Amino acid sequence: MFRTTLTSKACSNGLSILTAQAVPTSRNFATASAVSPAARSHKVVVVGGGSAGLAVSHQLLRSGKFAPNDIAIVDPAKWHNYQPGWTLVGGGLKTKEELRKPLDTLLDPKLKFYNEGVNTFSPKENLITLSNGDKVSYDQLVVVPGITINFGSIKGLPEALADPNSLVSSIYGYETCDKVFHTITSLRKGTAIFTQPAGTVKCAGAPQKIMWLALDYWKRAGLYNASKGPESPIQISFATALPGMFGVPKYSARLNELRLERGVEGLFQHDLVAVEGNTATFARLDQQDQVTKHFDLLHVVPKMGPHEFVKKSELANEAGFVDVDEATTRHTKYANVWSVGDASSLPTSKTAAAITAQAPVLVQNLMQSLEGKAPNATYNGYTSCPLTTEYGKVMLAEFKYGGEPHETFGRLLGVDQGTPRRAFYHLKKDFFPWVYYKSMVKGTWAGPKGWMN
Ligand code: UQ1
C-alpha cells in the first residue's frame, strides 16, 4: 500500500488523450517481448501492493500464462497491513503487529518488485516514472495504489493524535489504532464524540463500528447506561457529515434504531474541521455555520482522498480517482489501463470485500484483452461492511450498485443480515483475517464466491 503521500509531478503536456480504439493492438502476448527493451519492461505493471495489488498480481500469475518478471509490482511500502482489522485493534481484540507482514514476504518470487513510489504516469507512452527517476514500461497497467488518509485535513489533529495524554485517536492509521483502546479504557466520565467526515472514506461503516464497541465496553464497565439519560457517567455522540447512519437505506434504518435504543446522540451533517484542547469544531453542512462541542474523548476519522500522483495524472477523473468503466474495470480512455479498489472510480463502498469481487473481473478482462478479445466479465458493485454492533455481534451489510442489499447468507440460508449475529462476528474477527492472508493475497479467494482455482 502507498501509505505515505508521494510527491507528484503533474503531467501537463496538453496532448490529446488517446481513445480506447487508438491503443496499439499489438500489445498482446504474441508481440509484447519483441517490442520490450528487456530491462524494466513488463507485460503487466501493477502499481500498488495492497489488497487489490496482491490479489490481482497473484491471480494473473496463477493463470499460468506469465513467465518470471512478466509481471511487476510497484510499491514504496515495507509493510502490508490488514486494515480491516484496525477496528478490532481499537476495540482491544487484536494487536496491530499481528495484522501486518513485510510486503516482500507476500510476493511470489516470479513477480518483479520495485520497492519505490510512482512520480508520473505516461499512458500515451505506456510507461511510468518511479520516484527514483527510473522509467518502467508496460503492455498492461493496473493502477491500485489505494487512497491517502489526510490527517492534516483537520486543524490541530496531528498534534492531538501525537499527544499521549490526549484522548484523541483514530483507527484509520497504524500509528494511532492502538491508542484508540487506551482512550476507551481511560475514560471514566464525560462526553465521547465519534466522527465521520464528508467525502470518500475507506469502509464507511468503520467510524461507527468503533463507537459501538466503545459503548459496549463502557456499558459492561458500568459507565454507560442509556436508561439513565443525562445521569449516565458517559454520554456518546456520533457526529457524521452524512444525513443518516449509513449509505444503504436498509442498514441505515436498522442502525438508527440501535442508535435511538442505545441513547446515542446523532449529530448529522456535522463535518469535523478543527480540534483544539477539548473542543471540536464542526462545519454544519445543512447550514452555513460552524458549531463547537466540548469532548472528553474524541475518535476522529480524517478526510481521505486520491494520491497526488494519481490525481494529477491523465488517468484520473475530476475527483482524482482512476477513471474506469464501472462494469469492466477498464480505463475509460486507455484500453490497456485497469483499476479497482480504493483508487478507482468504481461507484461503490471502498472495502477489501469489494476487492474480492473486483479482482477476478479485472483479471479475466485483462487476460481477454491480452488475447485480443473484448472484455466480457462484469462487476455488479458488490461490497460489504461487517459492522460490529457490540462485542460478539456483527451486522453483515452486503450490497451492490445502487445501495441494493446483496446478502450471501440471505441467499444461502434465508437469514436477514440486517440483524446483528454472533456467527458474523466470528467471520469478521477470525475468518476474514485468516482467509485474507491464507488465500486472498495469494490470489485464491473470491469472497462470497469462495475459493478459486
Ligand atoms: C471477504 O471475503 C472479506 O475478505 C477476506 C472480508 O473482509 C475484509 C469481508 O468483510 C467480506 C464480507 C468478505 C466476503 C465473504 C463472504 C463469505 C461473505
GROMACS .gro file of C-alpha atoms and ligand atoms in nm:
model
  471
    1MET     CA    1   0.000   0.000   0.000
    2PHE     CA    2   0.107   0.352  -0.068
    3ARG     CA    3   0.083   0.472   0.287
    4THR     CA    4   0.294   0.782   0.252
    5THR     CA    5   0.197   1.080   0.044
    6LEU     CA    6   0.420   1.090  -0.258
    7THR     CA    7   0.528   1.394  -0.449
    8SER     CA    8   0.367   1.414  -0.786
    9LYS     CA    9   0.490   1.584  -1.096
   10ALA     CA   10   0.178   1.670  -1.288
   11CYS     CA   11   0.154   1.567  -1.650
   12SER     CA   12   0.057   1.886  -1.825
   13ASN     CA   13   0.179   1.840  -2.177
   14GLY     CA   14  -0.163   1.926  -2.316
   15LEU     CA   15  -0.154   1.646  -2.571
   16SER     CA   16  -0.482   1.499  -2.675
   17ILE     CA   17  -0.574   1.178  -2.498
   18LEU     CA   18  -0.573   0.854  -2.690
   19THR     CA   19  -0.910   0.691  -2.728
   20ALA     CA   20  -0.957   0.327  -2.640
   21GLN     CA   21  -0.960   0.240  -3.007
   22ALA     CA   22  -0.632   0.420  -3.068
   23VAL     CA   23  -0.431   0.200  -2.831
   24PRO     CA   24  -0.194  -0.014  -3.037
   25THR     CA   25  -0.346  -0.355  -3.092
   26SER     CA   26  -0.002  -0.515  -3.090
   27ARG     CA   27   0.021  -0.507  -2.711
   28ASN     CA   28  -0.058  -0.872  -2.650
   29PHE     CA   29   0.109  -1.200  -2.557
   30ALA     CA   30   0.249  -1.264  -2.901
   31THR     CA   31   0.438  -0.945  -2.955
   32ALA     CA   32   0.498  -0.798  -2.612
   33SER     CA   33   0.850  -0.929  -2.559
   34ALA     CA   34   0.951  -0.836  -2.915
   35VAL     CA   35   0.882  -0.467  -2.853
   36SER     CA   36   1.025  -0.460  -2.500
   37PRO     CA   37   1.378  -0.340  -2.439
   38ALA     CA   38   1.417  -0.619  -2.179
   39ALA     CA   39   1.504  -0.448  -1.850
   40ARG     CA   40   1.229  -0.255  -1.678
   41SER     CA   41   0.974  -0.362  -1.933
   42HIS     CA   42   0.689  -0.588  -1.832
   43LYS     CA   43   0.374  -0.738  -1.974
   44VAL     CA   44   0.183  -0.614  -1.672
   45VAL     CA   45   0.281  -0.346  -1.423
   46VAL     CA   46   0.073  -0.332  -1.106
   47VAL     CA   47   0.101  -0.007  -0.913
   48GLY     CA   48   0.023  -0.090  -0.551
   49GLY     CA   49   0.089  -0.386  -0.323
   50GLY     CA   50  -0.222  -0.351  -0.109
   51SER     CA   51  -0.522  -0.585  -0.108
   52ALA     CA   52  -0.603  -0.520  -0.474
   53GLY     CA   53  -0.243  -0.528  -0.598
   54LEU     CA   54  -0.164  -0.860  -0.432
   55ALA     CA   55  -0.491  -1.027  -0.529
   56VAL     CA   56  -0.467  -0.913  -0.892
   57SER     CA   57  -0.094  -0.993  -0.935
   58HIS     CA   58  -0.126  -1.343  -0.793
   59GLN     CA   59  -0.447  -1.420  -0.981
   60LEU     CA   60  -0.270  -1.318  -1.303
   61LEU     CA   61   0.028  -1.540  -1.216
   62ARG     CA   62  -0.199  -1.833  -1.141
   63SER     CA   63  -0.329  -1.822  -1.498
   64GLY     CA   64  -0.001  -1.991  -1.588
   65LYS     CA   65   0.045  -1.758  -1.882
   66PHE     CA   66   0.326  -1.547  -1.739
   67ALA     CA   67   0.699  -1.609  -1.704
   68PRO     CA   68   0.911  -1.474  -1.416
   69ASN     CA   69   0.933  -1.092  -1.430
   70ASP     CA   70   0.649  -1.062  -1.683
   71ILE     CA   71   0.450  -0.903  -1.401
   72ALA     CA   72   0.595  -0.623  -1.190
   73ILE     CA   73   0.455  -0.472  -0.874
   74VAL     CA   74   0.544  -0.120  -0.764
   75ASP     CA   75   0.501  -0.002  -0.406
   76PRO     CA   76   0.721   0.204  -0.171
   77ALA     CA   77   0.586   0.031   0.142
   78LYS     CA   78   0.788  -0.206   0.362
   79TRP     CA   79   0.479  -0.340   0.535
   80HIS     CA   80   0.141  -0.466   0.425
   81ASN     CA   81  -0.138  -0.409   0.678
   82TYR     CA   82  -0.469  -0.590   0.711
   83GLN     CA   83  -0.651  -0.262   0.756
   84PRO     CA   84  -1.000  -0.408   0.818
   85GLY     CA   85  -0.850  -0.537   1.145
   86TRP     CA   86  -0.769  -0.193   1.282
   87THR     CA   87  -1.124  -0.161   1.421
   88LEU     CA   88  -1.052  -0.477   1.620
   89VAL     CA   89  -0.725  -0.324   1.744
   90GLY     CA   90  -0.922  -0.015   1.852
   91GLY     CA   91  -1.159  -0.245   2.040
   92GLY     CA   92  -0.873  -0.425   2.217
   93LEU     CA   93  -0.936  -0.755   2.033
   94LYS     CA   94  -0.614  -0.778   1.828
   95THR     CA   95  -0.268  -0.626   1.822
   96LYS     CA   96  -0.164  -0.417   1.525
   97GLU     CA   97   0.157  -0.618   1.493
   98GLU     CA   98  -0.027  -0.946   1.430
   99LEU     CA   99  -0.214  -0.785   1.139
  100ARG     CA  100   0.087  -0.679   0.934
  101LYS     CA  101   0.350  -0.860   0.732
  102PRO     CA  102   0.659  -0.741   0.544
  103LEU     CA  103   0.534  -0.672   0.191
  104ASP     CA  104   0.821  -0.856   0.020
  105THR     CA  105   0.731  -1.180   0.202
  106LEU     CA  106   0.384  -1.173   0.043
  107LEU     CA  107   0.512  -1.155  -0.313
  108ASP     CA  108   0.557  -1.463  -0.529
  109PRO     CA  109   0.925  -1.472  -0.639
  110LYS     CA  110   0.808  -1.470  -1.002
  111LEU     CA  111   0.694  -1.110  -0.954
  112LYS     CA  112   0.944  -0.832  -1.011
  113PHE     CA  113   0.922  -0.594  -0.714
  114TYR     CA  114   1.005  -0.225  -0.743
  115ASN     CA  115   1.007  -0.102  -0.383
  116GLU     CA  116   0.955   0.257  -0.499
  117GLY     CA  117   0.681   0.514  -0.535
  118VAL     CA  118   0.545   0.647  -0.862
  119ASN     CA  119   0.611   1.002  -0.978
  120THR     CA  120   0.424   1.009  -1.305
  121PHE     CA  121   0.211   0.808  -1.541
  122SER     CA  122   0.273   0.850  -1.916
  123PRO     CA  123  -0.011   0.643  -2.056
  124LYS     CA  124   0.042   0.752  -2.415
  125GLU     CA  125   0.394   0.607  -2.398
  126ASN     CA  126   0.290   0.308  -2.187
  127LEU     CA  127   0.534   0.388  -1.911
  128ILE     CA  128   0.554   0.509  -1.555
  129THR     CA  129   0.834   0.701  -1.387
  130LEU     CA  130   0.933   0.584  -1.042
  131SER     CA  131   1.024   0.814  -0.753
  132ASN     CA  132   1.394   0.730  -0.813
  133GLY     CA  133   1.359   0.854  -1.174
  134ASP     CA  134   1.366   0.511  -1.339
  135LYS     CA  135   1.119   0.451  -1.618
  136VAL     CA  136   0.923   0.125  -1.631
  137SER     CA  137   0.723   0.033  -1.939
  138TYR     CA  138   0.426  -0.197  -1.971
  139ASP     CA  139   0.181  -0.356  -2.207
  140GLN     CA  140  -0.097  -0.352  -1.949
  141LEU     CA  141  -0.112  -0.126  -1.642
  142VAL     CA  142  -0.310  -0.194  -1.324
  143VAL     CA  143  -0.342   0.113  -1.102
  144VAL     CA  144  -0.429   0.008  -0.748
  145PRO     CA  145  -0.233   0.228  -0.503
  146GLY     CA  146  -0.528   0.294  -0.268
  147ILE     CA  147  -0.601   0.636  -0.121
  148THR     CA  148  -0.433   0.854   0.141
  149ILE     CA  149  -0.557   0.938   0.487
  150ASN     CA  150  -0.513   1.313   0.526
  151PHE     CA  151  -0.459   1.359   0.899
  152GLY     CA  152  -0.361   1.720   0.831
  153SER     CA  153  -0.704   1.792   0.682
  154ILE     CA  154  -0.835   1.866   1.030
  155LYS     CA  155  -0.670   2.158   1.204
  156GLY     CA  156  -0.490   2.052   1.523
  157LEU     CA  157  -0.548   1.680   1.463
  158PRO     CA  158  -0.186   1.567   1.404
  159GLU     CA  159  -0.077   1.734   1.730
  160ALA     CA  160  -0.373   1.593   1.926
  161LEU     CA  161  -0.311   1.241   1.795
  162ALA     CA  162   0.060   1.260   1.878
  163ASP     CA  163  -0.006   1.380   2.234
  164PRO     CA  164  -0.004   1.067   2.454
  165ASN     CA  165  -0.209   1.250   2.718
  166SER     CA  166  -0.495   1.348   2.488
  167LEU     CA  167  -0.796   1.120   2.450
  168VAL     CA  168  -0.796   1.185   2.074
  169SER     CA  169  -0.733   0.888   1.848
  170SER     CA  170  -0.818   0.717   1.520
  171ILE     CA  171  -0.846   0.360   1.395
  172TYR     CA  172  -0.750   0.489   1.050
  173GLY     CA  173  -0.373   0.467   1.092
  174TYR     CA  174  -0.111   0.217   1.203
  175GLU     CA  175   0.042   0.468   1.445
  176THR     CA  176  -0.284   0.556   1.619
  177CYS     CA  177  -0.509   0.248   1.604
  178ASP     CA  178  -0.378   0.110   1.932
  179LYS     CA  179  -0.414   0.446   2.107
  180VAL     CA  180  -0.789   0.407   2.049
  181PHE     CA  181  -0.832   0.126   2.303
  182HIS     CA  182  -0.619   0.316   2.553
  183THR     CA  183  -0.855   0.617   2.522
  184ILE     CA  184  -1.161   0.392   2.565
  185THR     CA  185  -1.027   0.227   2.881
  186SER     CA  186  -0.910   0.563   3.024
  187LEU     CA  187  -1.243   0.745   3.003
  188ARG     CA  188  -1.442   0.726   3.325
  189LYS     CA  189  -1.693   1.005   3.265
  190GLY     CA  190  -1.779   1.284   3.025
  191THR     CA  191  -1.864   1.318   2.658
  192ALA     CA  192  -1.731   1.087   2.388
  193ILE     CA  193  -1.765   1.203   2.027
  194PHE     CA  194  -1.708   0.975   1.726
  195THR     CA  195  -1.675   1.150   1.389
  196GLN     CA  196  -1.721   1.064   1.022
  197PRO     CA  197  -1.609   1.316   0.758
  198ALA     CA  198  -1.757   1.445   0.436
  199GLY     CA  199  -1.626   1.285   0.119
  200THR     CA  200  -1.491   0.943   0.034
  201VAL     CA  201  -1.367   0.718   0.312
  202LYS     CA  202  -1.247   0.359   0.323
  203CYS     CA  203  -1.508   0.137   0.483
  204ALA     CA  204  -1.782   0.387   0.560
  205GLY     CA  205  -1.905   0.173   0.848
  206ALA     CA  206  -1.584   0.172   1.049
  207PRO     CA  207  -1.640   0.516   1.209
  208GLN     CA  208  -1.941   0.371   1.392
  209LYS     CA  209  -1.807   0.016   1.440
  210ILE     CA  210  -1.557   0.153   1.689
  211MET     CA  211  -1.827   0.360   1.858
  212TRP     CA  212  -2.046   0.054   1.914
  213LEU     CA  213  -1.752  -0.138   2.063
  214ALA     CA  214  -1.665   0.155   2.293
  215LEU     CA  215  -2.029   0.186   2.400
  216ASP     CA  216  -2.039  -0.184   2.487
  217TYR     CA  217  -1.711  -0.158   2.677
  218TRP     CA  218  -1.842   0.133   2.887
  219LYS     CA  219  -2.176  -0.042   2.939
  220ARG     CA  220  -2.003  -0.353   3.074
  221ALA     CA  221  -1.784  -0.132   3.295
  222GLY     CA  222  -2.096   0.034   3.442
  223LEU     CA  223  -2.001   0.370   3.292
  224TYR     CA  224  -2.268   0.391   3.026
  225ASN     CA  225  -2.637   0.345   3.085
  226ALA     CA  226  -2.879   0.468   2.821
  227SER     CA  227  -3.177   0.445   3.056
  228LYS     CA  228  -3.019   0.698   3.291
  229GLY     CA  229  -3.015   0.966   3.022
  230PRO     CA  230  -2.804   1.264   3.129
  231GLU     CA  231  -2.719   1.085   3.458
  232SER     CA  232  -2.511   0.823   3.274
  233PRO     CA  233  -2.143   0.891   3.362
  234ILE     CA  234  -2.052   0.879   2.991
  235GLN     CA  235  -2.250   1.047   2.710
  236ILE     CA  236  -2.198   0.942   2.349
  237SER     CA  237  -2.244   1.140   2.024
  238PHE     CA  238  -2.199   1.029   1.664
  239ALA     CA  239  -2.104   1.335   1.456
  240THR     CA  240  -2.127   1.247   1.090
  241ALA     CA  241  -2.121   1.452   0.773
  242LEU     CA  242  -2.385   1.216   0.631
  243PRO     CA  243  -2.757   1.283   0.671
  244GLY     CA  244  -2.809   0.932   0.817
  245MET     CA  245  -2.623   0.644   0.982
  246PHE     CA  246  -2.521   0.463   0.661
  247GLY     CA  247  -2.548   0.499   0.285
  248VAL     CA  248  -2.771   0.194   0.228
  249PRO     CA  249  -3.133   0.254   0.338
  250LYS     CA  250  -3.193  -0.096   0.477
  251TYR     CA  251  -2.892  -0.095   0.710
  252SER     CA  252  -2.919   0.276   0.784
  253ALA     CA  253  -3.268   0.226   0.926
  254ARG     CA  254  -3.153  -0.064   1.148
  255LEU     CA  255  -2.851   0.128   1.270
  256ASN     CA  256  -3.064   0.430   1.352
  257GLU     CA  257  -3.292   0.207   1.559
  258LEU     CA  258  -2.985   0.088   1.750
  259ARG     CA  259  -2.869   0.447   1.796
  260LEU     CA  260  -3.205   0.553   1.942
  261GLU     CA  261  -3.237   0.243   2.164
  262ARG     CA  262  -2.887   0.296   2.293
  263GLY     CA  263  -2.924   0.668   2.365
  264VAL     CA  264  -2.654   0.789   2.125
  265GLU     CA  265  -2.693   1.149   2.012
  266GLY     CA  266  -2.691   1.184   1.631
  267LEU     CA  267  -2.517   1.497   1.506
  268PHE     CA  268  -2.592   1.464   1.136
  269GLN     CA  269  -2.436   1.677   0.864
  270HIS     CA  270  -2.157   1.770   1.105
  271ASP     CA  271  -1.811   1.770   0.947
  272LEU     CA  272  -1.517   1.800   1.187
  273VAL     CA  273  -1.279   2.078   1.081
  274ALA     CA  274  -1.066   2.153   1.390
  275VAL     CA  275  -0.956   2.013   1.726
  276GLU     CA  276  -0.819   2.238   1.997
  277GLY     CA  277  -0.770   2.111   2.350
  278ASN     CA  278  -1.108   1.960   2.445
  279THR     CA  279  -1.304   2.148   2.181
  280ALA     CA  280  -1.405   2.012   1.843
  281THR     CA  281  -1.528   2.247   1.570
  282PHE     CA  282  -1.770   2.118   1.308
  283ALA     CA  283  -1.888   2.270   0.982
  284ARG     CA  284  -2.265   2.233   0.964
  285LEU     CA  285  -2.335   2.105   0.616
  286ASP     CA  286  -2.706   2.187   0.634
  287GLN     CA  287  -2.644   2.549   0.732
  288GLN     CA  288  -2.360   2.785   0.655
  289ASP     CA  289  -2.211   2.796   1.000
  290GLN     CA  290  -1.985   2.619   1.245
  291VAL     CA  291  -2.053   2.474   1.585
  292THR     CA  292  -1.814   2.386   1.867
  293LYS     CA  293  -1.856   2.095   2.105
  294HIS     CA  294  -1.676   2.001   2.423
  295PHE     CA  295  -1.542   1.645   2.433
  296ASP     CA  296  -1.358   1.427   2.683
  297LEU     CA  297  -1.284   1.157   2.426
  298LEU     CA  298  -1.272   1.212   2.051
  299HIS     CA  299  -1.244   0.941   1.788
  300VAL     CA  300  -1.160   1.104   1.456
  301VAL     CA  301  -1.193   0.981   1.102
  302PRO     CA  302  -0.983   1.215   0.888
  303LYS     CA  303  -1.066   1.312   0.534
  304MET     CA  304  -0.928   1.082   0.266
  305GLY     CA  305  -0.854   1.121  -0.100
  306PRO     CA  306  -0.659   1.006  -0.402
  307HIS     CA  307  -0.279   1.014  -0.405
  308GLU     CA  308  -0.140   1.326  -0.570
  309PHE     CA  309   0.042   1.124  -0.835
  310VAL     CA  310  -0.289   0.971  -0.943
  311LYS     CA  311  -0.496   1.286  -0.908
  312LYS     CA  312  -0.258   1.490  -1.123
  313SER     CA  313  -0.233   1.225  -1.391
  314GLU     CA  314  -0.419   1.180  -1.717
  315LEU     CA  315  -0.573   0.867  -1.569
  316ALA     CA  316  -0.784   1.049  -1.313
  317ASN     CA  317  -1.140   1.172  -1.331
  318GLU     CA  318  -1.233   1.512  -1.190
  319ALA     CA  319  -1.243   1.381  -0.836
  320GLY     CA  320  -0.895   1.232  -0.877
  321PHE     CA  321  -0.989   0.863  -0.897
  322VAL     CA  322  -0.872   0.634  -1.178
  323ASP     CA  323  -1.149   0.669  -1.432
  324VAL     CA  324  -1.270   0.318  -1.512
  325ASP     CA  325  -1.581   0.158  -1.656
  326GLU     CA  326  -1.798   0.051  -1.363
  327ALA     CA  327  -1.867  -0.294  -1.508
  328THR     CA  328  -1.539  -0.398  -1.677
  329THR     CA  329  -1.288  -0.204  -1.455
  330ARG     CA  330  -1.110  -0.090  -1.773
  331HIS     CA  331  -0.998   0.271  -1.808
  332THR     CA  332  -1.245   0.485  -2.000
  333LYS     CA  333  -0.975   0.629  -2.230
  334TYR     CA  334  -0.675   0.396  -2.220
  335ALA     CA  335  -0.771   0.041  -2.311
  336ASN     CA  336  -0.459  -0.111  -2.153
  337VAL     CA  337  -0.513   0.053  -1.814
  338TRP     CA  338  -0.723  -0.101  -1.536
  339SER     CA  339  -0.816  -0.014  -1.182
  340VAL     CA  340  -1.011  -0.150  -0.885
  341GLY     CA  341  -1.010  -0.087  -0.512
  342ASP     CA  342  -0.990   0.243  -0.328
  343ALA     CA  343  -0.803   0.433  -0.603
  344SER     CA  344  -1.063   0.351  -0.866
  345SER     CA  345  -1.370   0.549  -0.965
  346LEU     CA  346  -1.592   0.240  -0.915
  347PRO     CA  347  -1.902   0.392  -0.751
  348THR     CA  348  -1.922   0.157  -0.455
  349SER     CA  349  -1.808   0.145  -0.094
  350LYS     CA  350  -1.429   0.104  -0.066
  351THR     CA  351  -1.359  -0.221   0.120
  352ALA     CA  352  -1.144  -0.533   0.100
  353ALA     CA  353  -1.466  -0.728   0.047
  354ALA     CA  354  -1.531  -0.523  -0.267
  355ILE     CA  355  -1.187  -0.623  -0.395
  356THR     CA  356  -1.271  -0.992  -0.357
  357ALA     CA  357  -1.534  -0.940  -0.628
  358GLN     CA  358  -1.350  -0.678  -0.836
  359ALA     CA  359  -1.013  -0.852  -0.876
  360PRO     CA  360  -1.139  -1.162  -1.065
  361VAL     CA  361  -1.330  -0.935  -1.307
  362LEU     CA  362  -1.024  -0.720  -1.376
  363VAL     CA  363  -0.805  -1.027  -1.420
  364GLN     CA  364  -1.041  -1.203  -1.659
  365ASN     CA  365  -1.087  -0.888  -1.867
  366LEU     CA  366  -0.716  -0.808  -1.878
  367MET     CA  367  -0.637  -1.165  -1.988
  368GLN     CA  368  -0.901  -1.146  -2.259
  369SER     CA  369  -0.762  -0.815  -2.370
  370LEU     CA  370  -0.412  -0.970  -2.399
  371GLU     CA  371  -0.564  -1.237  -2.621
  372GLY     CA  372  -0.720  -0.968  -2.839
  373LYS     CA  373  -1.072  -1.040  -2.715
  374ALA     CA  374  -1.327  -0.793  -2.582
  375PRO     CA  375  -1.359  -0.793  -2.203
  376ASN     CA  376  -1.680  -0.965  -2.100
  377ALA     CA  377  -1.661  -1.009  -1.723
  378THR     CA  378  -1.870  -0.758  -1.531
  379TYR     CA  379  -1.865  -0.629  -1.172
  380ASN     CA  380  -2.202  -0.562  -1.010
  381GLY     CA  381  -2.074  -0.325  -0.739
  382TYR     CA  382  -2.059  -0.595  -0.465
  383THR     CA  383  -1.916  -0.468  -0.140
  384SER     CA  384  -1.963  -0.546   0.224
  385CYS     CA  385  -1.936  -0.388   0.564
  386PRO     CA  386  -1.926  -0.621   0.863
  387LEU     CA  387  -2.048  -0.376   1.132
  388THR     CA  388  -1.952  -0.465   1.486
  389THR     CA  389  -2.256  -0.351   1.684
  390GLU     CA  390  -2.122  -0.481   2.020
  391TYR     CA  391  -1.859  -0.732   2.141
  392GLY     CA  392  -1.980  -1.064   2.000
  393LYS     CA  393  -2.218  -0.934   1.731
  394VAL     CA  394  -2.187  -0.814   1.373
  395MET     CA  395  -2.442  -0.683   1.122
  396LEU     CA  396  -2.309  -0.815   0.790
  397ALA     CA  397  -2.415  -0.546   0.542
  398GLU     CA  398  -2.360  -0.666   0.185
  399PHE     CA  399  -2.480  -0.468  -0.113
  400LYS     CA  400  -2.419  -0.382  -0.476
  401TYR     CA  401  -2.451  -0.080  -0.702
  402GLY     CA  402  -2.748   0.139  -0.619
  403GLY     CA  403  -2.732   0.053  -0.247
  404GLU     CA  404  -2.928  -0.265  -0.307
  405PRO     CA  405  -2.873  -0.541  -0.048
  406HIS     CA  406  -2.698  -0.848  -0.194
  407GLU     CA  407  -2.675  -1.084   0.100
  408THR     CA  408  -2.469  -1.403   0.071
  409PHE     CA  409  -2.623  -1.576   0.373
  410GLY     CA  410  -2.965  -1.433   0.295
  411ARG     CA  411  -2.948  -1.620  -0.035
  412LEU     CA  412  -2.788  -1.937   0.105
  413LEU     CA  413  -2.964  -1.970   0.439
  414GLY     CA  414  -3.254  -1.728   0.429
  415VAL     CA  415  -3.126  -1.520   0.724
  416ASP     CA  416  -3.179  -1.145   0.742
  417GLN     CA  417  -2.837  -0.981   0.755
  418GLY     CA  418  -2.986  -0.660   0.894
  419THR     CA  419  -2.993  -0.840   1.230
  420PRO     CA  420  -2.659  -0.845   1.417
  421ARG     CA  421  -2.541  -1.202   1.477
  422ARG     CA  422  -2.270  -1.390   1.664
  423ALA     CA  423  -2.175  -1.604   1.362
  424PHE     CA  424  -2.099  -1.290   1.160
  425TYR     CA  425  -1.882  -1.161   1.445
  426HIS     CA  426  -1.664  -1.474   1.414
  427LEU     CA  427  -1.647  -1.426   1.037
  428LYS     CA  428  -1.523  -1.069   1.091
  429LYS     CA  429  -1.287  -1.134   1.384
  430ASP     CA  430  -1.146  -1.477   1.298
  431PHE     CA  431  -1.233  -1.599   0.950
  432PHE     CA  432  -1.176  -1.291   0.732
  433PRO     CA  433  -0.829  -1.206   0.872
  434TRP     CA  434  -0.733  -1.573   0.835
  435VAL     CA  435  -0.862  -1.621   0.480
  436TYR     CA  436  -0.712  -1.285   0.381
  437TYR     CA  437  -0.352  -1.387   0.446
  438LYS     CA  438  -0.408  -1.756   0.378
  439SER     CA  439  -0.581  -1.707   0.041
  440MET     CA  440  -0.687  -1.360  -0.069
  441VAL     CA  441  -0.342  -1.203  -0.103
  442LYS     CA  442  -0.229  -1.524  -0.279
  443GLY     CA  443  -0.499  -1.488  -0.541
  444THR     CA  444  -0.717  -1.781  -0.438
  445TRP     CA  445  -1.011  -1.614  -0.262
  446ALA     CA  446  -1.316  -1.468  -0.438
  447GLY     CA  447  -1.511  -1.357  -0.128
  448PRO     CA  448  -1.875  -1.466  -0.143
  449LYS     CA  449  -1.788  -1.694  -0.436
  450GLY     CA  450  -1.541  -1.884  -0.219
  451TRP     CA  451  -1.205  -2.027  -0.317
  452MET     CA  452  -1.081  -2.014  -0.674
  453ASN     CA  453  -0.850  -2.250  -0.866
  454UQ1     C1  454  -1.448  -1.119   0.243
  454UQ1     O1  455  -1.411  -1.206   0.166
  454UQ1     C2  456  -1.353  -1.045   0.318
  454UQ1     O2  457  -1.219  -1.060   0.295
  454UQ1     C3  458  -1.145  -1.160   0.330
  454UQ1     C4  459  -1.394  -0.951   0.410
  454UQ1     O3  460  -1.303  -0.894   0.491
  454UQ1     C5  461  -1.234  -0.789   0.467
  454UQ1     C6  462  -1.533  -0.921   0.426
  454UQ1     O4  463  -1.567  -0.832   0.502
  454UQ1     C7  464  -1.629  -0.994   0.348
  454UQ1     C8  465  -1.774  -0.963   0.370
  454UQ1     C9  466  -1.588  -1.091   0.259
  454UQ1    C10  467  -1.688  -1.167   0.177
  454UQ1    C11  468  -1.701  -1.310   0.209
  454UQ1    C12  469  -1.813  -1.373   0.247
  454UQ1    C13  470  -1.805  -1.516   0.279
  454UQ1    C14  471  -1.944  -1.306   0.262
   0.00000   0.00000   0.00000
